[in-house]
mmCIF file of C-alpha atoms in Angstrom:
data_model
loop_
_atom_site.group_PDB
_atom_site.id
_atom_site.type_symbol
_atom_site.label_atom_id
_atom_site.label_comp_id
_atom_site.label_asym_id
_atom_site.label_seq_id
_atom_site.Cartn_x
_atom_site.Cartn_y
_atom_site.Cartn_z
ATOM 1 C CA UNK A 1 0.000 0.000 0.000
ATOM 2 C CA UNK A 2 3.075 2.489 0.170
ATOM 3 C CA UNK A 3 4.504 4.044 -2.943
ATOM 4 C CA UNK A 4 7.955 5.173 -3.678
ATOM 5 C CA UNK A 5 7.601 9.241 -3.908
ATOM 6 C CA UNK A 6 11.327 9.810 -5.065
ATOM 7 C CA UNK A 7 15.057 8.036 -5.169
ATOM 8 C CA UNK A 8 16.781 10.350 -7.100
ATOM 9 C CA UNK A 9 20.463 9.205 -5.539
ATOM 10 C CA UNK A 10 19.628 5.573 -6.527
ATOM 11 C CA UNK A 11 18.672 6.086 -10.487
ATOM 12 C CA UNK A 12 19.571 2.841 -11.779
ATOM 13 C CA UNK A 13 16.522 0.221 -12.038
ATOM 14 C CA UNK A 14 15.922 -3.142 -11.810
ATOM 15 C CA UNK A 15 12.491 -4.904 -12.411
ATOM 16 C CA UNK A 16 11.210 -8.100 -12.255
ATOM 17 C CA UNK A 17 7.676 -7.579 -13.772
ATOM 18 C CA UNK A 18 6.369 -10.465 -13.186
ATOM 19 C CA UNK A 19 7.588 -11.585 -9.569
ATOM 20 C CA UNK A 20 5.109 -12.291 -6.684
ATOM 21 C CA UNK A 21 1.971 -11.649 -8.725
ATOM 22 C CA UNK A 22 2.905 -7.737 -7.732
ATOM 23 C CA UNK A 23 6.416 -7.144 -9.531
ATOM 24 C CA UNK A 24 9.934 -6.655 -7.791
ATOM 25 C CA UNK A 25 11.072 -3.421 -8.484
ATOM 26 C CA UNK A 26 15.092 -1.450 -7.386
ATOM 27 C CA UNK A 27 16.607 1.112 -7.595
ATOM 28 C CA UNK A 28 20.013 1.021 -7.054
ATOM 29 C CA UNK A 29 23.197 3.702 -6.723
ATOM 30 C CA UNK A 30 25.193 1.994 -9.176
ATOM 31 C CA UNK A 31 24.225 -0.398 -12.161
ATOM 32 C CA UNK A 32 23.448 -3.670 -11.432
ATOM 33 C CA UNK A 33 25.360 -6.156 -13.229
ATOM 34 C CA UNK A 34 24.093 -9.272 -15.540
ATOM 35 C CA UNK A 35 25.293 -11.937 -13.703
ATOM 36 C CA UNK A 36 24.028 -10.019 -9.990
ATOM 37 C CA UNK A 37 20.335 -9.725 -12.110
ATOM 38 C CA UNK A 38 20.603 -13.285 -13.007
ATOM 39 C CA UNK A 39 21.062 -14.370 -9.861
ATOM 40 C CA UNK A 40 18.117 -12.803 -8.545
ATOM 41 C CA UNK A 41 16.474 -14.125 -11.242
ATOM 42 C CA UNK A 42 16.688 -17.467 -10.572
ATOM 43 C CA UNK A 43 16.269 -16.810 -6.978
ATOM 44 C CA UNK A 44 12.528 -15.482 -7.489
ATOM 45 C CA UNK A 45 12.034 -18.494 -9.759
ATOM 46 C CA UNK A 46 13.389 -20.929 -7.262
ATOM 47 C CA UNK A 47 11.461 -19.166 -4.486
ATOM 48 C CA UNK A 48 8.124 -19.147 -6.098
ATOM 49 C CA UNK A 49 8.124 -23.048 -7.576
ATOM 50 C CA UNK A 50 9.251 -24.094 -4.096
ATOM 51 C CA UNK A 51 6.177 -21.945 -1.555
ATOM 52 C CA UNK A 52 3.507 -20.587 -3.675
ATOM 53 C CA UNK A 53 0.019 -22.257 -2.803
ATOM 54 C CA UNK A 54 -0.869 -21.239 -6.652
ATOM 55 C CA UNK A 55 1.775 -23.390 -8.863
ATOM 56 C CA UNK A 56 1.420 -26.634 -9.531
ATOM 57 C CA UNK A 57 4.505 -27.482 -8.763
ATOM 58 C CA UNK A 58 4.955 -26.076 -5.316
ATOM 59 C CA UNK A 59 5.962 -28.112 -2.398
ATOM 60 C CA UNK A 60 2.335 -26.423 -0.490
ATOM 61 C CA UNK A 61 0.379 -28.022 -3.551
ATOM 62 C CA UNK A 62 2.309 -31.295 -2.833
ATOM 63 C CA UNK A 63 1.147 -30.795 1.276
ATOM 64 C CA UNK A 64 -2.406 -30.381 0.104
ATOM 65 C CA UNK A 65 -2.591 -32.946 -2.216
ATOM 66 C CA UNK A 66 -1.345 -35.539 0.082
ATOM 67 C CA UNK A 67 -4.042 -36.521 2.176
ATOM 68 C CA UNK A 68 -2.084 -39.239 4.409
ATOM 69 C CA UNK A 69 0.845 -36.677 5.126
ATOM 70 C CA UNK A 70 4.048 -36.882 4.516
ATOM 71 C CA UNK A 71 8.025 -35.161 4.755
ATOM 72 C CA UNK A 72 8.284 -32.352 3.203
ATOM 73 C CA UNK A 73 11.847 -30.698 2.831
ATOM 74 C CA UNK A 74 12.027 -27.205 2.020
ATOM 75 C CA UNK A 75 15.293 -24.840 1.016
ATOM 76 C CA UNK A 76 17.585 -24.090 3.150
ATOM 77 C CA UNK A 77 16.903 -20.529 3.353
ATOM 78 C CA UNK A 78 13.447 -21.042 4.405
ATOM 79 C CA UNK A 79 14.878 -21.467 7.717
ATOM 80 C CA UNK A 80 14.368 -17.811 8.923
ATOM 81 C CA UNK A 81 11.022 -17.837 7.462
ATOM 82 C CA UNK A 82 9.674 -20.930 9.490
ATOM 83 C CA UNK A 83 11.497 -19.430 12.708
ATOM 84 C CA UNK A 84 9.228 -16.114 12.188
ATOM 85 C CA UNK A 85 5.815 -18.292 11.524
ATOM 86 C CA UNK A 86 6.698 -20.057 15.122
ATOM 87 C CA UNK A 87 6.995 -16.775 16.432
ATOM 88 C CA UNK A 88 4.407 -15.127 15.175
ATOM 89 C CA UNK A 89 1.895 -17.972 15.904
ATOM 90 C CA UNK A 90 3.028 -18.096 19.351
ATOM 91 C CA UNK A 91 2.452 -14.175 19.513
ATOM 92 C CA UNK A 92 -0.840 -14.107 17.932
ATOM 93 C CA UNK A 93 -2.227 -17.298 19.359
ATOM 94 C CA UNK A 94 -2.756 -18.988 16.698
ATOM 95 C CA UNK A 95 -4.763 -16.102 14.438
ATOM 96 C CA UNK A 96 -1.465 -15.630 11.999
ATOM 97 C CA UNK A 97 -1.276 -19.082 11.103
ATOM 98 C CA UNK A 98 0.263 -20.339 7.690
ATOM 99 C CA UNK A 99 -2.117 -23.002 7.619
ATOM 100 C CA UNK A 100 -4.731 -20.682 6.835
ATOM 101 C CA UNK A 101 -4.600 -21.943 3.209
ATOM 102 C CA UNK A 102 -7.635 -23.935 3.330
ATOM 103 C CA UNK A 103 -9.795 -20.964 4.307
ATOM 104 C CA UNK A 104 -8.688 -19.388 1.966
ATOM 105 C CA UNK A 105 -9.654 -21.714 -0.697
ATOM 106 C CA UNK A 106 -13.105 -22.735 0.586
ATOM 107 C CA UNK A 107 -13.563 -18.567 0.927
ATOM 108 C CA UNK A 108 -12.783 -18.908 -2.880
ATOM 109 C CA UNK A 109 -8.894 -17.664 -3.097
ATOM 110 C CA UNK A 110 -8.073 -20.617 -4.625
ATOM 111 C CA UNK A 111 -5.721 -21.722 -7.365
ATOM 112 C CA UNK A 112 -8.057 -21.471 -9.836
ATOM 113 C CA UNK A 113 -9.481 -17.785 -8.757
ATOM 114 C CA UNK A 114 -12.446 -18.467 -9.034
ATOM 115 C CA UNK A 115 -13.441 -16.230 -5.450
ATOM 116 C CA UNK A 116 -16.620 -18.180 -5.218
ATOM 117 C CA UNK A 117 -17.026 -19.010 -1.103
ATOM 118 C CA UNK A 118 -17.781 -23.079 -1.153
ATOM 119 C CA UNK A 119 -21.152 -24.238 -0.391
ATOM 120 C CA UNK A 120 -19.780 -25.912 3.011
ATOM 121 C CA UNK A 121 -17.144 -22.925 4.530
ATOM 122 C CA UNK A 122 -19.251 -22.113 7.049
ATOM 123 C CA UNK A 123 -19.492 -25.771 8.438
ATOM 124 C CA UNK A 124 -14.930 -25.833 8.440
ATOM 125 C CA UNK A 125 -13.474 -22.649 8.396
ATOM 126 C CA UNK A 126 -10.883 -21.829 10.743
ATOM 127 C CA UNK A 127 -9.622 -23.866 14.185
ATOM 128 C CA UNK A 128 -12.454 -23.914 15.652
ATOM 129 C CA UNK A 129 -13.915 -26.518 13.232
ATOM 130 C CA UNK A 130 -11.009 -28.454 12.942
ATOM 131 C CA UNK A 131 -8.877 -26.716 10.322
ATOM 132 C CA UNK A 132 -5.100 -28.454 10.842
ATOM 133 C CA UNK A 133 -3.105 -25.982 12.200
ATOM 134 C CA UNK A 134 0.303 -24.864 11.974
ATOM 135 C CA UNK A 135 1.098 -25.342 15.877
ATOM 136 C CA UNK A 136 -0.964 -29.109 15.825
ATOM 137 C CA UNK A 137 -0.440 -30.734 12.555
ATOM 138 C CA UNK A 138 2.696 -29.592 11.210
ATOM 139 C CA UNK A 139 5.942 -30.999 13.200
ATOM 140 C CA UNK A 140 8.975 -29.000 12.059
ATOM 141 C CA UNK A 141 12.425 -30.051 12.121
ATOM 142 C CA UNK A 142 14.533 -27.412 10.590
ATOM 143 C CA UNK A 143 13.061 -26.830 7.363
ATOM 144 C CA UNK A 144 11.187 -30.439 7.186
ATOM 145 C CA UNK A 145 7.493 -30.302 7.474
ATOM 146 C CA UNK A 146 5.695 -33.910 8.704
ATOM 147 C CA UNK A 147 2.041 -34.046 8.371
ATOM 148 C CA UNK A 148 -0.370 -36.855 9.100
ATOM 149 C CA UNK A 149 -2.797 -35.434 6.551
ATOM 150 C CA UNK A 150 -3.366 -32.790 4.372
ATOM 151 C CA UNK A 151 -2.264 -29.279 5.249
ATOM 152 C CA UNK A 152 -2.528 -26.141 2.575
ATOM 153 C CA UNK A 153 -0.425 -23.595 3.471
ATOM 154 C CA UNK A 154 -0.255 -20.149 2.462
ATOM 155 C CA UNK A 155 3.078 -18.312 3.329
ATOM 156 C CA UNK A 156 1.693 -14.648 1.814
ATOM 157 C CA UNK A 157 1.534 -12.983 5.298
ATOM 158 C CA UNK A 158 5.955 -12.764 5.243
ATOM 159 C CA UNK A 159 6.911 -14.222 1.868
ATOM 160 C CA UNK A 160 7.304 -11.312 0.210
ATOM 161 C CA UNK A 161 8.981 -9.721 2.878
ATOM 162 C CA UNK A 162 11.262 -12.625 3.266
ATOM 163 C CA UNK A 163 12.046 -12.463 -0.517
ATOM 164 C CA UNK A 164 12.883 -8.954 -0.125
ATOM 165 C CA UNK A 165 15.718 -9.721 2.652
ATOM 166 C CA UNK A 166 16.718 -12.567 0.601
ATOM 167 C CA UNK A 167 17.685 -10.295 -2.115
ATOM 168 C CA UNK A 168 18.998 -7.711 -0.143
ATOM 169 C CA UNK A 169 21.599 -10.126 1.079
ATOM 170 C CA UNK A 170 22.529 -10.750 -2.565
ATOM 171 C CA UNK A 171 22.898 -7.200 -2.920
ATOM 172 C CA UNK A 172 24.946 -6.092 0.201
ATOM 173 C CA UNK A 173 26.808 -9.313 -0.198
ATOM 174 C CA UNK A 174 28.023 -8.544 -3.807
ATOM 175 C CA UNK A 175 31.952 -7.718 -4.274
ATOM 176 C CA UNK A 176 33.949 -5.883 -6.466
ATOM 177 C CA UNK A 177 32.504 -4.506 -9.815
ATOM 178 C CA UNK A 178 28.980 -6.119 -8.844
ATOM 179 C CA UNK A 179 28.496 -3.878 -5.766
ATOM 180 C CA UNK A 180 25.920 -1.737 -5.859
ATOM 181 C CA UNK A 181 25.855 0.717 -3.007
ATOM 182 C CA UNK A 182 22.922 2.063 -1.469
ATOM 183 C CA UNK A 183 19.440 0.298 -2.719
ATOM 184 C CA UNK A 184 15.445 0.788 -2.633
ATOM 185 C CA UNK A 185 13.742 -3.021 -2.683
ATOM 186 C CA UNK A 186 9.985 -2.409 -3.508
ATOM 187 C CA UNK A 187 7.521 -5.546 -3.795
ATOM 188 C CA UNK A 188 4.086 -4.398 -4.077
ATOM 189 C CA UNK A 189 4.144 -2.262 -1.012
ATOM 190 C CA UNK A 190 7.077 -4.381 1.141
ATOM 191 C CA UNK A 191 10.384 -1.935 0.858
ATOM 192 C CA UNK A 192 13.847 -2.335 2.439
ATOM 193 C CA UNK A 193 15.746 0.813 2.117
ATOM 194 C CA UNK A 194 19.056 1.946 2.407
ATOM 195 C CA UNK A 195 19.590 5.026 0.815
ATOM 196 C CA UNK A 196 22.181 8.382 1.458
ATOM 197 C CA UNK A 197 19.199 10.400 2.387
ATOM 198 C CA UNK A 198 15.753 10.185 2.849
ATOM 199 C CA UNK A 199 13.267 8.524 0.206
ATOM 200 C CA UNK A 200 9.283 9.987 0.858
ATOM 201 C CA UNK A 201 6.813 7.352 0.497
ATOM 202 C CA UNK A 202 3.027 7.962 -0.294
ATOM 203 C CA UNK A 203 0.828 5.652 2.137
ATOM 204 C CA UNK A 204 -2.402 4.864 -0.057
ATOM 205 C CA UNK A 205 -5.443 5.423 0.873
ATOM 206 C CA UNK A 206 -7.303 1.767 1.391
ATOM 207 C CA UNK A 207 -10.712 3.424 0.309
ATOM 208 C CA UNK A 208 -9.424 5.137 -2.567
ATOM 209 C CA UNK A 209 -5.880 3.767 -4.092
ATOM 210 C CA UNK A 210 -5.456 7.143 -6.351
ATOM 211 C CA UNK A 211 -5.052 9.046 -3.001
ATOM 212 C CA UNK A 212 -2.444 9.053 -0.360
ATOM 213 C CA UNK A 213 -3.289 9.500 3.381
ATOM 214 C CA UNK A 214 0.270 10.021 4.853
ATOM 215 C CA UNK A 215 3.660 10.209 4.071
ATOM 216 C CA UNK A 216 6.526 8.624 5.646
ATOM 217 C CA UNK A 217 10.381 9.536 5.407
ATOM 218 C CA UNK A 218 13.402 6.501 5.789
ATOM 219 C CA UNK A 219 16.883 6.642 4.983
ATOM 220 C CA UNK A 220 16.830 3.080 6.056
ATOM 221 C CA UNK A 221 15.048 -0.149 7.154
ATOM 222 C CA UNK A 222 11.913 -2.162 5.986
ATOM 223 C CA UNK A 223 8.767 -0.384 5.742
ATOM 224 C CA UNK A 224 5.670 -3.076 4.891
ATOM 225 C CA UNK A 225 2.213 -1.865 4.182
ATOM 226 C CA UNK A 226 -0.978 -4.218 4.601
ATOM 227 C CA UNK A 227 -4.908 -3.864 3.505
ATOM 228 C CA UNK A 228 -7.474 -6.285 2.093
ATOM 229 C CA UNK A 229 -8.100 -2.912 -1.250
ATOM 230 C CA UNK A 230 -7.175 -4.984 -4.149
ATOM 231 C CA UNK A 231 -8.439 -8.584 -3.700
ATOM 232 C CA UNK A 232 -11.725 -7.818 -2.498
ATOM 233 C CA UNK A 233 -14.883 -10.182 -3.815
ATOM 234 C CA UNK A 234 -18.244 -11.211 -2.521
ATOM 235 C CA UNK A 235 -20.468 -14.084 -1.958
ATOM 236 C CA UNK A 236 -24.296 -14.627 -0.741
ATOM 237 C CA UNK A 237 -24.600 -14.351 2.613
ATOM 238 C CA UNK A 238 -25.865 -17.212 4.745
ATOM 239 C CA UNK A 239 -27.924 -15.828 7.141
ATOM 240 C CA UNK A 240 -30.558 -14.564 5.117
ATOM 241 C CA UNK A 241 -29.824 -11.312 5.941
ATOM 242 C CA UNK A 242 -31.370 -8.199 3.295
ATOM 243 C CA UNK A 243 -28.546 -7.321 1.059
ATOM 244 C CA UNK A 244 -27.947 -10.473 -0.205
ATOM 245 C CA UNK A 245 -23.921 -10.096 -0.520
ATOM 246 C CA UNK A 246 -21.326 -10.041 1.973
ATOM 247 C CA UNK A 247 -17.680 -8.483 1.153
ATOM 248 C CA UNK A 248 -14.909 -11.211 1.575
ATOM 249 C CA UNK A 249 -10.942 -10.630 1.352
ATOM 250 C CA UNK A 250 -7.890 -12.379 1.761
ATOM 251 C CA UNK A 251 -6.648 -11.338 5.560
ATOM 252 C CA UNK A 252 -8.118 -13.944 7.711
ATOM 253 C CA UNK A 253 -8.179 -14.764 11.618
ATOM 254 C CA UNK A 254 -6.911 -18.219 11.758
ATOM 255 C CA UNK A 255 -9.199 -19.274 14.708
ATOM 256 C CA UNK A 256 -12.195 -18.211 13.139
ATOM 257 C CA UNK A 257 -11.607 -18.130 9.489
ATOM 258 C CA UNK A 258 -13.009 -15.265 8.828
ATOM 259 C CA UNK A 259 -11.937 -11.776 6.956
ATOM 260 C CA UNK A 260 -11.360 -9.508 9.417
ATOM 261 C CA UNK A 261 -13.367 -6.137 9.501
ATOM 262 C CA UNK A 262 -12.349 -3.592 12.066
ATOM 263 C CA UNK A 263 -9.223 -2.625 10.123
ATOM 264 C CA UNK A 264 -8.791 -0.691 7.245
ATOM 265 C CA UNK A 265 -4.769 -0.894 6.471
ATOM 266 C CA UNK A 266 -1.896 -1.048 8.665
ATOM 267 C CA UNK A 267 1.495 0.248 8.337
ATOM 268 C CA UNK A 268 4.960 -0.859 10.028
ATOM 269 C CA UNK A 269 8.907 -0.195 10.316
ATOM 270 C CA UNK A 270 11.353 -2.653 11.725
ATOM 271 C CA UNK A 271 15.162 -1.845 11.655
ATOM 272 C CA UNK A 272 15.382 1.862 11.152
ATOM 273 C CA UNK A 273 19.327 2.854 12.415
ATOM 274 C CA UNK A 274 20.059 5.780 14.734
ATOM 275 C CA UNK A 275 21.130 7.939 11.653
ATOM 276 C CA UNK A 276 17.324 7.983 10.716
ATOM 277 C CA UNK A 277 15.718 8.694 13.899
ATOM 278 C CA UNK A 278 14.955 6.641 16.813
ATOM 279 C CA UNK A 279 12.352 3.484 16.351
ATOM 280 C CA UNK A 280 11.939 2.999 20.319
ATOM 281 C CA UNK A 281 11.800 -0.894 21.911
ATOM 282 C CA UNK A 282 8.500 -1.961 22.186
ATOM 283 C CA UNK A 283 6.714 0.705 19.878
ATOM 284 C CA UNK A 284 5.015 2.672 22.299
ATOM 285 C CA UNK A 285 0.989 2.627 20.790
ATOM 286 C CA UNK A 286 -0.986 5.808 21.065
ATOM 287 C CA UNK A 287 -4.381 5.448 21.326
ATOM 288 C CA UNK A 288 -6.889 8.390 20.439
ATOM 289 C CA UNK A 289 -3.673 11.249 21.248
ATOM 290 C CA UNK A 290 -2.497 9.153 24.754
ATOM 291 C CA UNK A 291 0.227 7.074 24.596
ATOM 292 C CA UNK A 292 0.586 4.354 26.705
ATOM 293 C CA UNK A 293 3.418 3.530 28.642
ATOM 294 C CA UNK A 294 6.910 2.384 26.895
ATOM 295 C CA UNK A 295 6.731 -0.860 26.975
ATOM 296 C CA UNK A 296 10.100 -3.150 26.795
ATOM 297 C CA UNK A 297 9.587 -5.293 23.601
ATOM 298 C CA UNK A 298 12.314 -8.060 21.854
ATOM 299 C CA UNK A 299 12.798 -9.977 19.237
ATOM 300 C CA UNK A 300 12.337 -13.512 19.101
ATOM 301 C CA UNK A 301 14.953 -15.920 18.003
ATOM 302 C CA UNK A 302 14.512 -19.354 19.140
ATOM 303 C CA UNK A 303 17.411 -21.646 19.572
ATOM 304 C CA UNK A 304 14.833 -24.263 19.401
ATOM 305 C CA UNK A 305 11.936 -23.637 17.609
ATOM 306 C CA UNK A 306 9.240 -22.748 19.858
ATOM 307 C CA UNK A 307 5.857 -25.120 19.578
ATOM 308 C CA UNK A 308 2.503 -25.692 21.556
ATOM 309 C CA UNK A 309 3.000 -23.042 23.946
ATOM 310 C CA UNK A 310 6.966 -22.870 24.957
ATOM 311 C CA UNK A 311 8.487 -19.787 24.886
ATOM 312 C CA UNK A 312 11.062 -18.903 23.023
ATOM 313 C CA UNK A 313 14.226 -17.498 23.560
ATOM 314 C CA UNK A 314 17.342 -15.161 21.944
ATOM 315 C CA UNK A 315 18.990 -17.311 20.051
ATOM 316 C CA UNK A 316 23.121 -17.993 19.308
ATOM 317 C CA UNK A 317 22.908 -16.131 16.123
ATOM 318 C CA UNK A 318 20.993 -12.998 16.393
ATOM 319 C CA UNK A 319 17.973 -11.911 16.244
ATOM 320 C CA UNK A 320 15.549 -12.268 13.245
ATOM 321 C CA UNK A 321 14.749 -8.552 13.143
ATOM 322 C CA UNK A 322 18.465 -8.058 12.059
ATOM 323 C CA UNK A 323 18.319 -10.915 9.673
ATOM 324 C CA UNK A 324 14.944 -10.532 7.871
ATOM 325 C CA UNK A 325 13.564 -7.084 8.859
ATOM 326 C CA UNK A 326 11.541 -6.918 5.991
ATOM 327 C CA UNK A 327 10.140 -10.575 6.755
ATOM 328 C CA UNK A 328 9.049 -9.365 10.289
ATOM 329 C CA UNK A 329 7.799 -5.840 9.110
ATOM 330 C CA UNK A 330 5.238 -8.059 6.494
ATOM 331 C CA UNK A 331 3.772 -10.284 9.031
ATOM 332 C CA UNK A 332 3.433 -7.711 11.795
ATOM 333 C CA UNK A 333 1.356 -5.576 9.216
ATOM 334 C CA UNK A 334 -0.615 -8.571 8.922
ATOM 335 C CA UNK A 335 -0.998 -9.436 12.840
ATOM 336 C CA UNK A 336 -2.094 -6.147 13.237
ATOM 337 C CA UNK A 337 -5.503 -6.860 11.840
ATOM 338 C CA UNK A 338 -5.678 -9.538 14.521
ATOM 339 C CA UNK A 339 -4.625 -8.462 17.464
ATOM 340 C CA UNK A 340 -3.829 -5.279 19.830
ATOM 341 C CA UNK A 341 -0.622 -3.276 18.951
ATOM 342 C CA UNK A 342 0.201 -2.867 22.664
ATOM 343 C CA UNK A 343 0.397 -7.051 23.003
ATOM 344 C CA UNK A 344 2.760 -7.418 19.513
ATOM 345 C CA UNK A 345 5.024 -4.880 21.424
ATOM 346 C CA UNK A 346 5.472 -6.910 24.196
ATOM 347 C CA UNK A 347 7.327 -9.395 21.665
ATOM 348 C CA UNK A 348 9.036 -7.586 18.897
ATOM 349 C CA UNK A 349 10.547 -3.617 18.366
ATOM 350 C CA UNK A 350 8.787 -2.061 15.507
ATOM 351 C CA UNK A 351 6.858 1.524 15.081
ATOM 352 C CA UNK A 352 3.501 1.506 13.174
ATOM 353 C CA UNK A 353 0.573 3.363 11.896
ATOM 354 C CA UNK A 354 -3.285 1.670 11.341
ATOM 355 C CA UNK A 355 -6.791 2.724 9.963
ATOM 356 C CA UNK A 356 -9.567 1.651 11.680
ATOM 357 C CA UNK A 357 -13.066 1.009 9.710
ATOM 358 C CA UNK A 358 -13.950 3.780 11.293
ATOM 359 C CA UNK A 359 -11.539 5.945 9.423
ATOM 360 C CA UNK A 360 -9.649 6.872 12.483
ATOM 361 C CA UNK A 361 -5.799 6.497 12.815
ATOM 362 C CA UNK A 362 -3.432 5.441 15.285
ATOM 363 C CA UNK A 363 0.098 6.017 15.156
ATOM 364 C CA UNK A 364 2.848 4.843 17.553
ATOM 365 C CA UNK A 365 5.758 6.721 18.896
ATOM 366 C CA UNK A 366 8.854 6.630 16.945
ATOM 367 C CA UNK A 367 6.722 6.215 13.221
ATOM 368 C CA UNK A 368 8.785 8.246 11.018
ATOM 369 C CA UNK A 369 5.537 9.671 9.262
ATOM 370 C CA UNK A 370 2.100 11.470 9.715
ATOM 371 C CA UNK A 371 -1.269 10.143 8.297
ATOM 372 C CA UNK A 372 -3.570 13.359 7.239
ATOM 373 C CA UNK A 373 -7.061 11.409 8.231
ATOM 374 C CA UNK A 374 -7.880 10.217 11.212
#
């Protein structure tokens, strides 16, 4: 939901059109090479054929295909990206949940697109009628999955986040001729920056995606943006109710498996250094012009991964807001639709702004921008 306003110290582009359904686009300070833009290249390839719900020839298609289970090993990298699920599961309780894929389908966000809600959702969606969860049904050991059954997952609440970090690393790992200097990642709304001064970005307006509501201003760190605008669809309600129609879209609560309605869009910042301002621990939320007390947030990064209610702990090699800011950014703008800023803080540093569906906005201290509604 955030658009790029101006990069004028980073003119040299990069785009991958196609990537993510939403295009992959940076801007970099120097050119980047053929063989650096290859290897991206095949990264995105190898990234989508190996977690997107909607290819064929995905290992999730394989998971919900199989109905007697199986093991599933995944990449390497995905490593960080199951170590965030954990946490954010554990942090949510279970309403950010990757196996949220099968609501999604039976709401009609399936592989074949047809967004027509199945004649029996309302008898299984969500946990609470038995939808396999990620905490119950899928045991995890390092990037295995084991199921007993059939599991659809749906990894779009941090995968394009997690892309985004993934190719930063190629980037700020690159030597020689194929460095690149300071960058601008942008994938549909998820950024990582690092830039010489500050880049403006627009935040769009969820009601109206020709407008902007605020602006925010980074000279570095991930800035992720999250609202149900552009993959909206309805289906007959089921109560009987006058009106006929009911609005579905694709951010769910887990537990319930329902779209969820009292937020409008959400944005957040993880990683921002002390040359662009200070972020705060714990993003201190204000609430209608109060601000609640600082609260003293971390980062989780388990040295075992945390399951069924253990908690997890800093692990030996950092903490996953360093690693995949980006990654955590994306799913935090998702858990925001599910539960209370104040509790995410207690968990994980990050500043943030949200619309309600009331129109009214909330921003927290140390959000390096200002929303004009509200």
């Amino acid at each position: 939901m955030a658009r790029e306003v101006g990069s004028s110290s980073m003119p040299h582009l990069t785009a991958f059109p196609e990537a993510l359904g939403t295009g992959i686009i940076i801007n970099t300070a120097k050119p980047v090479g053929s063989g650096l833009r290859a290897r991206m290249g095949h990264l995105i390839e190898a990234y989508e054929s190996t977690l997107s719900r909607f290819r064929d020839d995905s290992i999730p298609a394989a998971m919900a295909e199989s109905d007697r289970g199986g093991s599933f090993d995944f990449p390497e990298y995905c490593q960080g990206l199951f170590d965030l699920y954990d946490c954010l599961y554990l942090a949510t309780g279970g309403a950010l949940d990757p196996a949220v894929g099968a609501d999604l389908v039976r709401l009609g966000y399936g592989r074949d697109m047809t967004f027509r809600m199945s004649a029996d959702a309302v008898d299984h969606l969500g946990r609470i009628r038995g939808r396999a969860t990620w905490g119950d049904d899928v045991e995890r050991v390092g990037t295995t999955l084991r199921t007993t059954g059939s599991v659809q997952l749906d990894f779009g609440a941090l995968g394009k986040g997690y892309l985004v970090d993934l190719l930063a690393g190629i980037l700020e790992h690159a030597q020689g001729t194929y460095r690149v200097g300071d960058y601008l990642i942008d994938a549909g709304g998820d950024m990582r920056i690092h830039a010489p001064k500050a880049v403006s970005i627009a935040m769009e307006d969820p009601d109206d995606l020709t407008k902007a509501v605020g602006l925010v201003s980074m000279v570095s760190g991930s800035l992720c943006a999250s609202a149900p605008s552009r993959r909206r669809w309805t289906a007959p309600r089921k109560d009987g109710a006058a009106g006929g129609l009911m609005v579905l879209h694709h951010i769910v609560n887990a537990i319930d498996g329902w779209p969820v309605r009292r937020v409008e869009a959400t944005w957040v910042v993880v990683g921002r250094d002390g040359n662009d301002g200070e972020q705060g621990a714990g993003a201190s939320i204000c609430n209608q012009g109060q601000c609640s007390p600082e609260r003293s947030g971390r980062d989780w990064t388990p040295d075992r991964v945390p399951r069924k209610g253990q908690n997890p702990g800093k692990g030996k090699d950092g903490r996953l807001a360093d690693l995949y800011p980006t990654a955590l950014a994306d799913g935090l703008s998702t858990a925001l639709f599910l539960v209370d800023a104040n509790d995410l803080a207690e968990h994980f540093s990050f500043a943030c702004a949200t619309i309600d569906d009331n129109r009214r906005a909330v921003v927290s201290r140390g959000f390096p921008g200002t929303i004009f509604t509200g």
